[in-house]
Short mmCIF file of C-alpha atoms in Angstrom, two decimals:
data_model
loop_
_atom_site.label_atom_id
_atom_site.label_comp_id
_atom_site.label_asym_id
_atom_site.label_seq_id
_atom_site.Cartn_x
_atom_site.Cartn_y
_atom_site.Cartn_z
CA MET A 254 -25.19 8.39 -11.89
CA LYS A 255 -26.06 8.87 -7.92
CA ILE A 256 -22.88 7.80 -6.01
CA ALA A 257 -22.97 6.69 -2.35
CA VAL A 258 -20.08 7.40 -0.52
CA ILE A 259 -19.71 5.90 2.72
CA GLY A 260 -17.62 7.24 5.24
CA THR A 261 -15.94 10.46 4.84
CA GLY A 262 -12.61 10.65 6.15
CA VAL A 263 -9.25 11.66 3.92
CA ILE A 264 -10.23 9.37 1.14
CA GLY A 265 -14.04 9.62 1.24
CA GLU A 266 -13.82 13.13 1.18
CA SER A 267 -11.40 13.14 -1.78
CA TRP A 268 -13.82 10.54 -3.60
CA ILE A 269 -16.54 12.56 -3.31
CA ARG A 270 -14.65 15.87 -4.37
CA LEU A 271 -14.02 13.37 -7.93
CA PHE A 272 -17.42 12.22 -8.27
CA LEU A 273 -18.89 16.00 -7.89
CA ALA A 274 -16.38 17.08 -10.30
CA HIS A 275 -17.43 14.90 -13.14
CA GLY A 276 -21.22 15.85 -12.25
CA HIS A 277 -22.26 13.16 -10.37
CA ASP A 278 -24.83 13.53 -7.55
CA VAL A 279 -23.12 12.06 -3.93
CA VAL A 280 -24.98 11.02 -1.18
CA ALA A 281 -22.51 10.49 1.33
CA VAL A 282 -23.08 8.55 4.65
CA ASP A 283 -21.10 9.41 8.10
CA PRO A 284 -22.26 9.47 11.78
CA ALA A 285 -20.30 12.33 12.29
CA PRO A 286 -18.89 13.79 9.45
CA GLY A 287 -16.58 16.57 8.99
CA PRO A 288 -16.72 19.80 6.69
CA LEU A 289 -17.41 18.25 2.95
CA PRO A 290 -17.93 20.07 -0.22
CA ASP A 291 -20.60 22.06 -1.48
CA GLY A 292 -23.16 19.82 -3.07
CA VAL A 293 -23.11 16.31 -1.32
CA THR A 294 -26.09 15.31 0.66
CA VAL A 295 -25.08 13.95 4.20
CA THR A 296 -27.05 11.26 6.27
CA ASP A 297 -26.14 9.05 9.16
CA ASP A 298 -28.27 6.26 7.50
CA PRO A 299 -26.30 3.75 5.32
CA ALA A 300 -29.57 2.30 3.98
CA GLU A 301 -31.29 5.35 3.00
CA ALA A 302 -28.04 6.41 1.19
CA VAL A 303 -27.72 3.26 -1.08
CA ALA A 304 -31.29 2.93 -1.92
CA GLY A 305 -31.07 5.09 -4.90
CA ALA A 306 -27.79 4.64 -5.76
CA ASP A 307 -25.89 3.92 -9.00
CA PHE A 308 -22.14 3.28 -7.41
CA VAL A 309 -21.06 2.38 -4.02
CA GLN A 310 -17.28 3.18 -2.53
CA GLU A 311 -16.84 2.09 0.69
CA ASN A 312 -14.31 3.84 3.02
CA GLY A 313 -15.25 2.62 6.49
CA PRO A 314 -12.89 1.52 8.97
CA GLU A 315 -10.10 -1.03 8.15
CA ARG A 316 -11.45 -3.83 10.37
CA LEU A 317 -13.26 -6.87 8.96
CA ASP A 318 -16.30 -7.05 11.40
CA VAL A 319 -16.51 -3.34 10.90
CA LYS A 320 -16.75 -3.53 6.98
CA HIS A 321 -19.42 -6.94 7.19
CA GLU A 322 -21.84 -5.21 9.48
CA LEU A 323 -21.92 -2.12 7.02
CA LEU A 324 -21.58 -4.68 3.79
CA ALA A 325 -24.71 -6.35 5.32
CA VAL A 326 -26.64 -2.87 5.20
CA LEU A 327 -25.67 -1.82 1.95
CA ASP A 328 -26.09 -5.22 0.26
CA ALA A 329 -29.79 -5.66 1.72
CA ALA A 330 -30.40 -2.03 0.51
CA ALA A 331 -28.44 -1.19 -2.55
CA ARG A 332 -29.87 -2.66 -6.24
CA PRO A 333 -28.89 -6.16 -7.23
CA ASP A 334 -26.90 -4.65 -10.31
CA VAL A 335 -24.92 -1.86 -8.31
CA VAL A 336 -21.37 -2.33 -7.51
CA ILE A 337 -20.07 -2.19 -4.03
CA ALA A 338 -16.45 -1.19 -4.28
CA SER A 339 -14.15 -1.08 -1.02
CA SER A 340 -11.71 1.54 -0.76
CA SER A 341 -9.81 -1.19 1.37
CA SER A 342 -5.75 -1.67 1.62
CA THR A 343 -5.59 -4.72 3.65
CA LEU A 344 -9.09 -6.93 3.54
CA ARG A 345 -9.45 -9.45 0.84
CA PRO A 346 -12.52 -8.91 -1.54
CA THR A 347 -13.30 -12.93 -1.22
CA ASP A 348 -13.49 -12.12 2.77
CA LEU A 349 -15.17 -8.99 2.56
CA ALA A 350 -17.95 -10.69 0.12
CA ARG A 351 -18.86 -12.85 2.51
CA GLY A 352 -20.64 -10.11 4.92
CA ALA A 353 -23.17 -9.69 1.58
CA PRO A 354 -24.89 -12.71 1.72
CA HIS A 355 -27.30 -11.61 -0.86
CA HIS A 356 -25.51 -10.51 -4.01
CA PRO A 357 -21.70 -11.44 -2.89
CA GLU A 358 -21.40 -11.27 -6.79
CA ARG A 359 -21.19 -7.03 -7.11
CA VAL A 360 -18.51 -6.85 -4.11
CA LEU A 361 -15.07 -6.13 -5.19
CA VAL A 362 -11.98 -3.60 -3.87
CA GLY A 363 -11.81 -0.47 -5.70
CA HIS A 364 -8.77 0.50 -3.96
CA PRO A 365 -7.31 4.25 -4.33
CA PHE A 366 -4.32 6.18 -4.05
CA ASN A 367 -3.98 9.31 -1.53
CA PRO A 368 -5.79 11.81 -2.74
CA PRO A 369 -7.92 10.17 -5.20
CA HIS A 370 -9.16 13.41 -6.62
CA LEU A 371 -5.53 13.65 -8.02
CA VAL A 372 -3.63 10.36 -8.24
CA PRO A 373 -5.45 8.34 -11.25
CA LEU A 374 -4.72 5.12 -10.00
CA VAL A 375 -7.20 2.67 -8.76
CA GLU A 376 -6.48 -0.74 -8.17
CA VAL A 377 -9.53 -3.25 -8.94
CA VAL A 378 -9.36 -6.47 -7.26
CA PRO A 379 -12.07 -9.24 -7.64
CA GLY A 380 -12.81 -11.99 -5.19
CA GLU A 381 -14.07 -15.61 -5.54
CA ALA A 382 -17.31 -14.65 -5.72
CA THR A 383 -16.88 -11.33 -7.98
CA SER A 384 -18.73 -11.51 -11.31
CA GLU A 385 -17.33 -10.35 -14.58
CA ALA A 386 -20.28 -7.77 -14.84
CA ALA A 387 -19.00 -6.12 -11.58
CA VAL A 388 -15.38 -5.59 -12.67
CA ASP A 389 -16.25 -4.28 -15.77
CA ALA A 390 -18.80 -1.92 -14.08
CA ALA A 391 -16.30 -0.86 -12.14
CA MET A 392 -13.59 -0.18 -14.47
CA ALA A 393 -15.98 1.63 -16.43
CA PHE A 394 -17.00 3.70 -13.74
CA TYR A 395 -13.80 4.83 -12.52
CA ALA A 396 -12.13 5.37 -16.27
CA GLY A 397 -15.44 7.59 -16.36
CA VAL A 398 -14.11 9.33 -13.40
CA GLY A 399 -10.91 10.25 -15.10
CA ARG A 400 -9.27 7.37 -12.85
CA THR A 401 -6.67 4.87 -14.45
CA PRO A 402 -8.38 1.57 -13.18
CA LEU A 403 -5.87 -1.43 -12.81
CA ARG A 404 -7.70 -4.63 -13.04
CA LEU A 405 -5.64 -7.16 -10.64
CA HIS A 406 -5.54 -11.27 -11.30
CA ALA A 407 -4.71 -12.02 -7.62
CA GLU A 408 -5.74 -11.16 -4.05
CA LEU A 409 -2.13 -9.93 -2.25
CA PRO A 410 -1.88 -8.59 0.73
CA GLY A 411 -1.32 -4.87 -0.36
CA HIS A 412 -2.89 -5.52 -3.65
CA LEU A 413 0.19 -4.46 -6.01
CA ALA A 414 1.53 -0.49 -5.76
CA ASN A 415 1.09 -0.94 -2.19
CA ARG A 416 3.43 -3.85 -2.36
CA LEU A 417 6.21 -2.12 -4.00
CA GLN A 418 6.28 0.77 -1.85
CA ALA A 419 6.63 -1.63 1.14
CA ALA A 420 9.38 -3.34 -0.74
CA LEU A 421 11.36 0.43 -0.93
CA TRP A 422 10.32 1.18 3.01
CA ARG A 423 11.97 -1.68 4.04
CA GLU A 424 14.94 -0.76 2.82
CA ALA A 425 14.57 2.67 3.80
CA TYR A 426 14.04 1.86 7.48
CA SER A 427 16.65 -0.32 7.39
CA LEU A 428 19.10 2.00 6.28
CA VAL A 429 17.54 4.39 9.29
CA GLU A 430 18.02 1.77 11.47
CA ARG A 431 21.33 1.03 10.46
CA GLY A 432 21.98 4.33 10.97
CA VAL A 433 23.88 4.81 7.84
CA ALA A 434 21.24 7.52 6.24
CA THR A 435 18.84 9.70 7.48
CA VAL A 436 14.96 10.06 7.15
CA ALA A 437 16.22 13.22 5.03
CA ASP A 438 18.80 11.56 2.71
CA ILE A 439 15.99 9.02 1.79
CA ASP A 440 13.31 11.47 1.09
CA THR A 441 15.93 13.37 -1.09
CA ALA A 442 17.51 10.36 -2.97
CA ILE A 443 14.05 9.66 -4.28
CA THR A 444 12.62 13.14 -4.83
CA GLU A 445 16.22 14.18 -6.44
CA GLY A 446 16.96 10.92 -8.51
CA PRO A 447 14.67 7.67 -9.55
CA GLY A 448 11.27 9.87 -8.06
CA LEU A 449 11.61 12.32 -10.76
CA ARG A 450 11.67 9.81 -13.20
CA TRP A 451 9.00 7.42 -11.86
CA ALA A 452 6.15 9.97 -12.88
CA GLY A 453 7.38 9.38 -16.36
CA VAL A 454 8.36 6.00 -17.16
CA GLY A 455 7.81 3.38 -14.67
CA PRO A 456 10.66 1.41 -13.27
CA ILE A 457 10.59 -1.84 -15.78
CA ALA A 458 9.99 0.47 -18.79
CA GLY A 459 12.97 3.03 -17.21
CA GLN A 460 15.39 0.15 -16.66
CA HIS A 461 14.11 -0.42 -20.75
CA LEU A 462 15.53 3.10 -21.43
CA SER A 463 18.16 2.95 -19.44
CA GLY A 464 19.53 -0.49 -21.59
CA GLY A 465 20.16 1.77 -25.00
CA ALA A 466 19.97 -0.32 -28.22
CA GLY A 467 20.15 -3.13 -26.30
CA GLY A 468 17.28 -2.14 -23.92
CA LEU A 469 15.52 -4.49 -20.57
CA ARG A 470 17.68 -7.43 -22.19
CA HIS A 471 21.05 -5.77 -21.74
CA VAL A 472 20.51 -4.59 -18.49
CA LEU A 473 19.46 -7.70 -17.15
CA GLU A 474 22.27 -9.56 -18.59
CA HIS A 475 24.89 -7.30 -17.74
CA LEU A 476 23.63 -6.29 -14.03
CA GLY A 477 21.93 -9.31 -13.28
CA PRO A 478 24.44 -10.91 -10.41
CA GLY A 479 25.18 -7.13 -9.02
CA THR A 480 21.31 -7.22 -8.95
CA GLU A 481 21.37 -10.46 -6.65
CA ALA A 482 24.44 -9.46 -4.85
CA LEU A 483 22.60 -6.03 -3.89
CA TRP A 484 19.38 -7.89 -3.21
CA ALA A 485 21.50 -10.22 -0.73
CA ASP A 486 22.85 -7.03 0.93
CA LEU A 487 18.92 -5.43 1.28
CA GLY A 488 17.79 -4.98 5.28
CA SER A 489 15.14 -6.22 7.15
CA PRO A 490 14.31 -4.01 9.82
CA THR A 491 12.15 -5.00 12.85
CA MET A 492 9.47 -2.17 13.67
CA THR A 493 11.04 -1.62 17.48
CA PRO A 494 9.67 1.46 19.53
CA GLU A 495 13.47 2.31 19.41
CA LEU A 496 13.13 2.56 15.21
CA VAL A 497 9.59 3.96 15.30
CA ASP A 498 11.45 6.78 17.76
CA ARG A 499 13.86 7.58 15.67
CA LEU A 500 12.42 7.69 12.09
CA VAL A 501 9.10 10.04 13.94
CA THR A 502 12.37 12.49 15.59
CA GLN A 503 13.92 12.48 12.12
CA VAL A 504 10.83 13.37 10.32
CA ALA A 505 9.76 15.73 12.96
CA GLY A 506 9.51 19.45 11.74
CA THR A 507 7.90 18.69 8.47
CA ASP A 508 5.71 21.65 7.80
CA THR A 509 3.34 19.34 6.33
CA ASP A 510 0.83 22.09 4.93
CA ALA A 511 3.53 23.25 2.56
CA LEU A 512 4.61 19.70 2.07
CA LEU A 513 0.87 18.98 0.90
CA ALA A 514 0.76 22.29 -1.26
CA ARG A 515 3.92 20.97 -2.75
CA ARG A 516 2.92 17.15 -3.29
CA ASP A 517 -0.43 18.26 -5.03
CA ALA A 518 1.38 20.78 -7.08
CA VAL A 519 3.63 18.69 -8.23
CA ILE A 520 0.97 16.12 -9.54
CA ARG A 521 -0.90 18.41 -11.44
CA ALA A 522 2.02 19.51 -13.17
CA VAL A 523 3.56 15.64 -14.11
CA LEU A 524 -0.65 15.12 -15.15
CA THR A 525 -0.80 18.22 -17.47
CA ALA A 526 2.91 17.62 -19.02
CA ARG A 527 1.97 14.12 -19.91
CA GLU A 528 -1.25 15.08 -21.70
CA GLN A 529 0.29 16.99 -24.11
CA MET B 227 36.23 26.67 -14.70
CA LYS B 228 37.91 23.65 -16.84
CA ILE B 229 36.19 20.41 -16.72
CA ALA B 230 37.81 17.00 -17.78
CA VAL B 231 35.29 14.53 -18.62
CA ILE B 232 36.31 11.02 -19.18
CA GLY B 233 34.09 8.88 -21.04
CA THR B 234 31.66 10.18 -23.55
CA GLY B 235 28.73 7.40 -22.99
CA VAL B 236 25.20 8.24 -21.93
CA ILE B 237 26.22 9.36 -18.70
CA GLY B 238 29.44 11.24 -20.04
CA GLU B 239 27.46 13.16 -22.60
CA SER B 240 24.85 14.33 -20.43
CA TRP B 241 27.37 15.64 -17.66
CA ILE B 242 28.85 17.48 -21.00
CA ARG B 243 25.61 19.10 -21.58
CA LEU B 244 25.31 20.28 -18.15
CA PHE B 245 28.87 21.48 -17.57
CA LEU B 246 28.81 23.87 -20.48
CA ALA B 247 25.00 24.74 -19.84
CA HIS B 248 26.53 26.29 -16.78
CA GLY B 249 29.17 28.24 -18.77
CA HIS B 250 32.23 26.04 -18.08
CA ASP B 251 34.82 24.65 -20.76
CA VAL B 252 35.21 21.18 -21.05
CA VAL B 253 37.56 18.44 -22.55
CA ALA B 254 36.21 15.32 -23.35
CA VAL B 255 38.37 12.22 -23.13
CA ASP B 256 36.96 9.23 -25.30
CA PRO B 257 39.20 7.00 -27.86
CA ALA B 258 36.10 7.06 -30.22
CA PRO B 259 33.79 9.53 -28.90
CA GLY B 260 29.89 9.84 -30.83
CA PRO B 261 28.43 13.17 -31.58
CA LEU B 262 29.14 15.57 -28.97
CA PRO B 263 27.75 19.12 -28.09
CA ASP B 264 28.88 22.06 -29.82
CA GLY B 265 31.30 23.65 -27.78
CA VAL B 266 33.53 20.57 -26.02
CA THR B 267 37.06 19.87 -26.52
CA VAL B 268 37.80 16.11 -27.33
CA THR B 269 40.63 14.49 -27.23
CA ASP B 270 42.04 10.69 -26.51
CA ASP B 271 44.80 11.79 -24.12
CA PRO B 272 43.27 11.51 -20.54
CA ALA B 273 46.74 13.32 -19.40
CA GLU B 274 45.98 16.27 -21.59
CA ALA B 275 42.81 16.76 -20.94
CA VAL B 276 43.33 16.39 -16.93
CA ALA B 277 46.61 18.56 -17.24
CA GLY B 278 44.50 21.99 -17.23
CA ALA B 279 41.32 20.89 -15.33
CA ASP B 280 39.84 22.04 -12.14
CA PHE B 281 37.32 19.26 -11.73
CA VAL B 282 37.40 15.61 -13.06
CA GLN B 283 34.41 13.59 -13.52
CA GLU B 284 35.41 9.78 -15.01
CA ASN B 285 32.84 7.83 -16.51
CA GLY B 286 34.98 4.64 -17.81
CA PRO B 287 33.76 1.06 -18.16
CA GLU B 288 32.37 -0.45 -15.02
CA ARG B 289 35.26 -2.41 -13.92
CA LEU B 290 37.87 -1.94 -11.27
CA ASP B 291 41.17 -2.97 -13.15
CA VAL B 292 40.32 -0.81 -16.34
CA LYS B 293 39.43 2.15 -13.67
CA HIS B 294 42.31 1.90 -11.81
CA GLU B 295 44.60 1.92 -14.88
CA LEU B 296 42.86 5.28 -15.89
CA LEU B 297 43.05 6.69 -12.28
CA ALA B 298 46.86 6.23 -12.51
CA VAL B 299 47.35 8.59 -15.27
CA LEU B 300 44.85 10.82 -14.50
CA ASP B 301 46.00 11.18 -10.42
CA ALA B 302 49.59 11.67 -12.01
CA ALA B 303 48.42 14.39 -14.40
CA ALA B 304 45.88 16.53 -12.51
CA ARG B 305 46.80 19.36 -10.11
CA PRO B 306 47.30 18.12 -6.72
CA ASP B 307 43.85 19.67 -5.30
CA VAL B 308 41.89 18.81 -7.87
CA VAL B 309 38.89 16.49 -7.43
CA ILE B 310 38.69 13.08 -9.05
CA ALA B 311 35.03 12.01 -9.00
CA SER B 312 33.68 9.08 -10.63
CA SER B 313 30.46 8.28 -11.84
CA SER B 314 31.03 4.38 -10.58
CA SER B 315 27.37 3.10 -9.46
CA THR B 316 29.10 -0.52 -7.87
CA LEU B 317 32.59 0.20 -7.07
CA ARG B 318 33.79 1.10 -3.62
CA PRO B 319 35.52 4.92 -3.53
CA THR B 320 37.79 3.17 -1.18
CA ASP B 321 38.78 0.40 -3.76
CA LEU B 322 38.97 3.18 -6.31
CA ALA B 323 41.44 5.65 -4.78
CA ARG B 324 44.24 2.62 -4.46
CA GLY B 325 44.39 3.09 -8.40
CA ALA B 326 45.52 6.62 -6.99
CA PRO B 327 48.80 6.82 -5.05
CA HIS B 328 49.83 10.05 -5.28
CA HIS B 329 46.88 11.44 -4.14
CA PRO B 330 44.10 9.01 -3.38
CA GLU B 331 42.70 11.74 -0.97
CA ARG B 332 41.02 13.37 -4.10
CA VAL B 333 39.11 10.22 -5.29
CA LEU B 334 35.93 10.20 -4.47
CA VAL B 335 32.39 8.61 -6.00
CA GLY B 336 30.07 11.28 -7.56
CA HIS B 337 26.97 9.30 -8.97
CA PRO B 338 24.52 10.84 -10.93
CA PHE B 339 21.32 9.85 -11.97
CA ASN B 340 20.21 9.73 -15.76
CA PRO B 341 20.19 12.06 -17.28
CA PRO B 342 22.44 13.77 -14.96
CA HIS B 343 21.75 17.41 -17.20
CA LEU B 344 18.01 16.96 -16.21
CA VAL B 345 18.31 14.65 -12.59
CA PRO B 346 19.59 16.77 -9.76
CA LEU B 347 20.28 14.01 -7.48
CA VAL B 348 24.38 13.37 -7.32
CA GLU B 349 25.40 10.83 -4.80
CA VAL B 350 29.08 12.09 -3.03
CA VAL B 351 30.57 8.80 -1.30
CA PRO B 352 34.16 9.69 0.02
CA GLY B 353 36.40 6.49 0.66
CA GLU B 354 38.08 5.72 3.79
CA ALA B 355 41.75 8.13 1.86
CA THR B 356 39.08 10.65 0.99
CA SER B 357 39.75 14.26 2.45
CA GLU B 358 37.35 16.73 3.90
CA ALA B 359 38.50 19.16 1.70
CA ALA B 360 37.86 17.00 -1.77
CA VAL B 361 34.36 15.99 -0.65
CA ASP B 362 33.53 19.71 0.53
CA ALA B 363 35.00 20.67 -3.11
CA ALA B 364 32.74 18.11 -4.88
CA MET B 365 29.53 19.20 -2.71
CA ALA B 366 30.20 22.92 -3.89
CA PHE B 367 31.07 21.93 -7.30
CA TYR B 368 27.67 20.06 -8.11
CA ALA B 369 25.54 22.86 -6.44
CA GLY B 370 27.21 25.21 -8.49
CA VAL B 371 26.00 23.46 -11.64
CA GLY B 372 22.25 23.22 -10.07
CA ARG B 373 22.63 19.90 -9.19
CA THR B 374 21.42 18.57 -5.20
CA PRO B 375 24.66 16.70 -3.95
CA LEU B 376 24.00 14.25 -1.38
CA ARG B 377 27.01 13.44 1.14
CA LEU B 378 26.94 9.59 2.00
CA HIS B 379 28.09 8.49 5.11
CA ALA B 380 28.78 5.02 4.59
CA GLU B 381 29.89 2.96 1.43
CA LEU B 382 27.27 0.70 0.52
CA PRO B 383 26.44 -1.65 -2.26
CA GLY B 384 24.48 0.45 -4.45
CA HIS B 385 25.30 3.55 -2.42
CA LEU B 386 21.63 5.01 -1.45
CA ALA B 387 18.73 5.85 -4.18
CA ASN B 388 19.79 2.31 -6.17
CA ARG B 389 19.28 0.17 -3.08
CA LEU B 390 15.51 1.65 -3.14
CA GLN B 391 15.67 1.07 -6.71
CA ALA B 392 16.53 -2.35 -6.19
CA ALA B 393 14.16 -3.19 -3.45
CA LEU B 394 11.14 -2.19 -5.63
CA TRP B 395 12.59 -4.06 -8.33
CA ARG B 396 13.24 -7.23 -6.53
CA GLU B 397 9.21 -7.03 -5.52
CA ALA B 398 8.46 -6.11 -8.98
CA TYR B 399 10.40 -9.18 -10.93
CA SER B 400 8.83 -11.35 -8.25
CA LEU B 401 5.17 -10.38 -9.14
CA VAL B 402 6.41 -11.26 -12.72
CA GLU B 403 7.72 -14.08 -11.64
CA ARG B 404 4.76 -15.57 -10.07
CA GLY B 405 2.40 -14.66 -12.99
CA VAL B 406 0.32 -12.35 -10.88
CA ALA B 407 1.05 -8.89 -12.80
CA THR B 408 2.69 -8.14 -15.96
CA VAL B 409 5.30 -5.48 -16.44
CA ALA B 410 2.50 -3.13 -17.85
CA ASP B 411 0.66 -3.33 -14.49
CA ILE B 412 3.71 -2.75 -12.28
CA ASP B 413 4.62 0.37 -14.46
CA THR B 414 0.85 1.62 -14.74
CA ALA B 415 0.61 1.01 -10.55
CA ILE B 416 3.87 2.86 -10.51
CA THR B 417 3.07 6.19 -13.31
CA GLU B 418 0.28 6.54 -12.02
CA GLY B 419 0.43 6.17 -8.05
CA PRO B 420 3.34 6.53 -5.94
CA GLY B 421 5.23 7.60 -8.66
CA LEU B 422 3.53 10.89 -8.99
CA ARG B 423 3.84 11.61 -5.36
CA TRP B 424 7.34 10.55 -4.73
CA ALA B 425 8.43 13.70 -7.66
CA GLY B 426 7.07 16.19 -5.29
CA VAL B 427 7.36 14.35 -1.61
CA GLY B 428 9.85 11.75 -0.66
CA PRO B 429 8.61 8.35 0.68
CA ILE B 430 8.69 8.28 4.33
CA ALA B 431 7.47 12.46 4.24
CA GLY B 432 4.85 10.87 2.14
CA GLN B 433 3.98 8.60 5.24
CA HIS B 434 4.10 11.45 7.88
CA LEU B 435 1.45 13.43 5.39
CA SER B 436 -0.85 10.19 5.00
CA GLY B 437 -1.26 9.96 9.28
CA GLY B 438 -3.12 13.44 9.68
CA ALA B 439 -2.37 15.12 12.52
CA GLY B 440 -1.18 11.76 14.18
CA GLY B 441 1.85 12.24 11.59
CA LEU B 442 4.33 9.02 11.06
CA ARG B 443 4.04 8.04 14.60
CA HIS B 444 0.16 7.26 14.02
CA VAL B 445 0.94 5.41 10.64
CA LEU B 446 3.94 3.30 11.79
CA GLU B 447 1.59 2.21 15.26
CA HIS B 448 -1.67 1.30 13.33
CA LEU B 449 0.08 -0.09 10.19
CA GLY B 450 3.33 -1.67 11.79
CA PRO B 451 2.29 -5.22 12.38
CA GLY B 452 0.03 -4.92 9.06
CA THR B 453 3.58 -3.82 7.07
CA GLU B 454 5.63 -6.38 8.45
CA ALA B 455 3.48 -9.31 7.70
CA LEU B 456 3.20 -7.73 4.10
CA TRP B 457 7.00 -7.48 4.10
CA ALA B 458 7.28 -11.45 4.90
CA ASP B 459 4.59 -11.66 1.80
CA LEU B 460 7.19 -10.22 -0.32
CA GLY B 461 9.46 -12.42 -3.12
CA SER B 462 12.99 -13.30 -3.44
CA PRO B 463 13.08 -14.06 -7.22
CA THR B 464 16.02 -15.55 -8.87
CA MET B 465 17.02 -13.88 -12.14
CA THR B 466 17.00 -17.18 -13.94
CA PRO B 467 16.98 -16.87 -18.29
CA GLU B 468 13.56 -17.68 -17.92
CA LEU B 469 12.58 -14.89 -15.95
CA VAL B 470 14.69 -12.53 -18.14
CA ASP B 471 12.83 -13.55 -21.27
CA ARG B 472 9.44 -13.17 -19.55
CA LEU B 473 10.63 -9.63 -18.75
CA VAL B 474 12.31 -8.83 -22.30
CA THR B 475 9.12 -10.38 -23.63
CA GLN B 476 6.85 -8.19 -21.75
CA VAL B 477 8.55 -5.17 -22.11
CA ALA B 478 9.07 -5.48 -25.92
CA GLY B 479 7.27 -2.85 -28.17
CA THR B 480 7.97 -0.36 -26.08
CA ASP B 481 8.32 3.27 -28.16
CA THR B 482 11.50 4.03 -26.54
CA ASP B 483 11.81 7.56 -28.21
CA ALA B 484 8.09 8.35 -27.39
CA LEU B 485 9.27 7.40 -23.53
CA LEU B 486 12.75 9.06 -23.21
CA ALA B 487 10.60 12.34 -24.62
CA ARG B 488 7.95 11.73 -22.19
CA ARG B 489 10.34 10.97 -19.48
CA ASP B 490 12.08 14.23 -19.91
CA ALA B 491 9.11 16.13 -20.33
CA VAL B 492 7.96 15.34 -16.92
CA ILE B 493 11.17 15.91 -15.46
CA ARG B 494 11.15 18.62 -16.67
CA ALA B 495 7.49 19.83 -15.65
CA VAL B 496 8.34 18.94 -12.39
CA LEU B 497 11.02 21.07 -12.01
CA THR B 498 9.14 23.88 -13.03
CA ALA B 499 6.60 23.14 -10.64
CA ARG B 500 8.74 22.91 -7.99
CA GLU B 501 10.23 25.95 -8.39
CA GLN B 502 7.04 28.16 -7.71
#
């Protein structure tokens, strides 16, 4: 297949690596591309890029007006049966599709997690105009490049996984705001604690396991009232400049290259272990 | 060293495995113990167990009155310099220490994550009466058995990691309550998405990475307003019998043996990858 990748930032570049690794031809569109993998064709003309494409992955700037301008070009140039998937993490597919007047039914969100060539999850979110055929084609396409597509049934701010992350970040920032924990404390608490389990077993299945023979029912009926009391104690921080400064100061000094290497090594190790 | 492990449920049994693996002598106290690892001495008399112990790890039922009854016996029988660490996930160390009138300064919380012989995090929480010497001794002891002790600076419901988990569970249950996602969707979203990253890089360091050269400041200043809007959209479910039923029904059919094996295999793979 020939895949058009629109935008070659961090996410676009990782998509390109994935698609090439699965034997696809890739044409990338960027007015000012950085260094890209060998084997990709680069152009600054989106219409040219999608003219012969079988799938379009759009990774433009996260602004609806910019996306609409781009989608109008893509929609006019791509074959009518070709899915246009947007990596958008914040925009609704229904709103995106308004930018594709010819064939809004082939527009959807295909939201990856960084880096998409390693992390399998792709949230597939149809808009009001999206056809089932387009959803099916996107699900099959992502599965074909070794991803785990998850079809969502509602257009929600943050889709699904980012809502779960946002809930955790809110309490994390709140603890820093209150001065009862540092950024390092919080990161350690996750990587040395629940984060180790969540790579293998999801948060609800994990509770089911912790209930022993009684499973999730035992957990929820025993911990239910305690959980509600704990929820009531969770914080609602305001992202003031002072809180941002405190978070940024505490995270400073992180060796990002070492951390990136560790992140990717751990993801690869987990994926290998899960295949066995 | 000789370690007394009080209570031999899921957590106590895992502590025993850890302490034995590190060459300690272990005496376990349980009125009705299940099958335990070879090499552990079992008694039903807590005073006898702690009489010659160098460290006490208490895993009794999660009720303050029961803990107080137990702590009175342990405090009277253990050498004054011996730390009594409680695995309690819900009780405050200040409240626990009231059950140890002789030496409340050696009582603290040493809260593990299941299973403690695999998951490194131990939250060390001093109460108002706890001495610095006891905190230091507990930190050194847990580090000596290959754990990652994290000293907390406030007595909070849920300590630290369980607050972060509770925040995530709250949104997860809310999505199920609203009918927009299933338990399987949520578990997949984590294990195939952010959960893969959190084993290697904590949630805030992970945001720092995602900001590229601009780091966490770039992320917070760009996504700040969007994050606050997303927070405002997160749910506050009520744990009604209907919601419990829905969660339990959706998690049913999980092969818990296979899931436990997968959880432990993934944890081991991550720990090995991180050592390299």
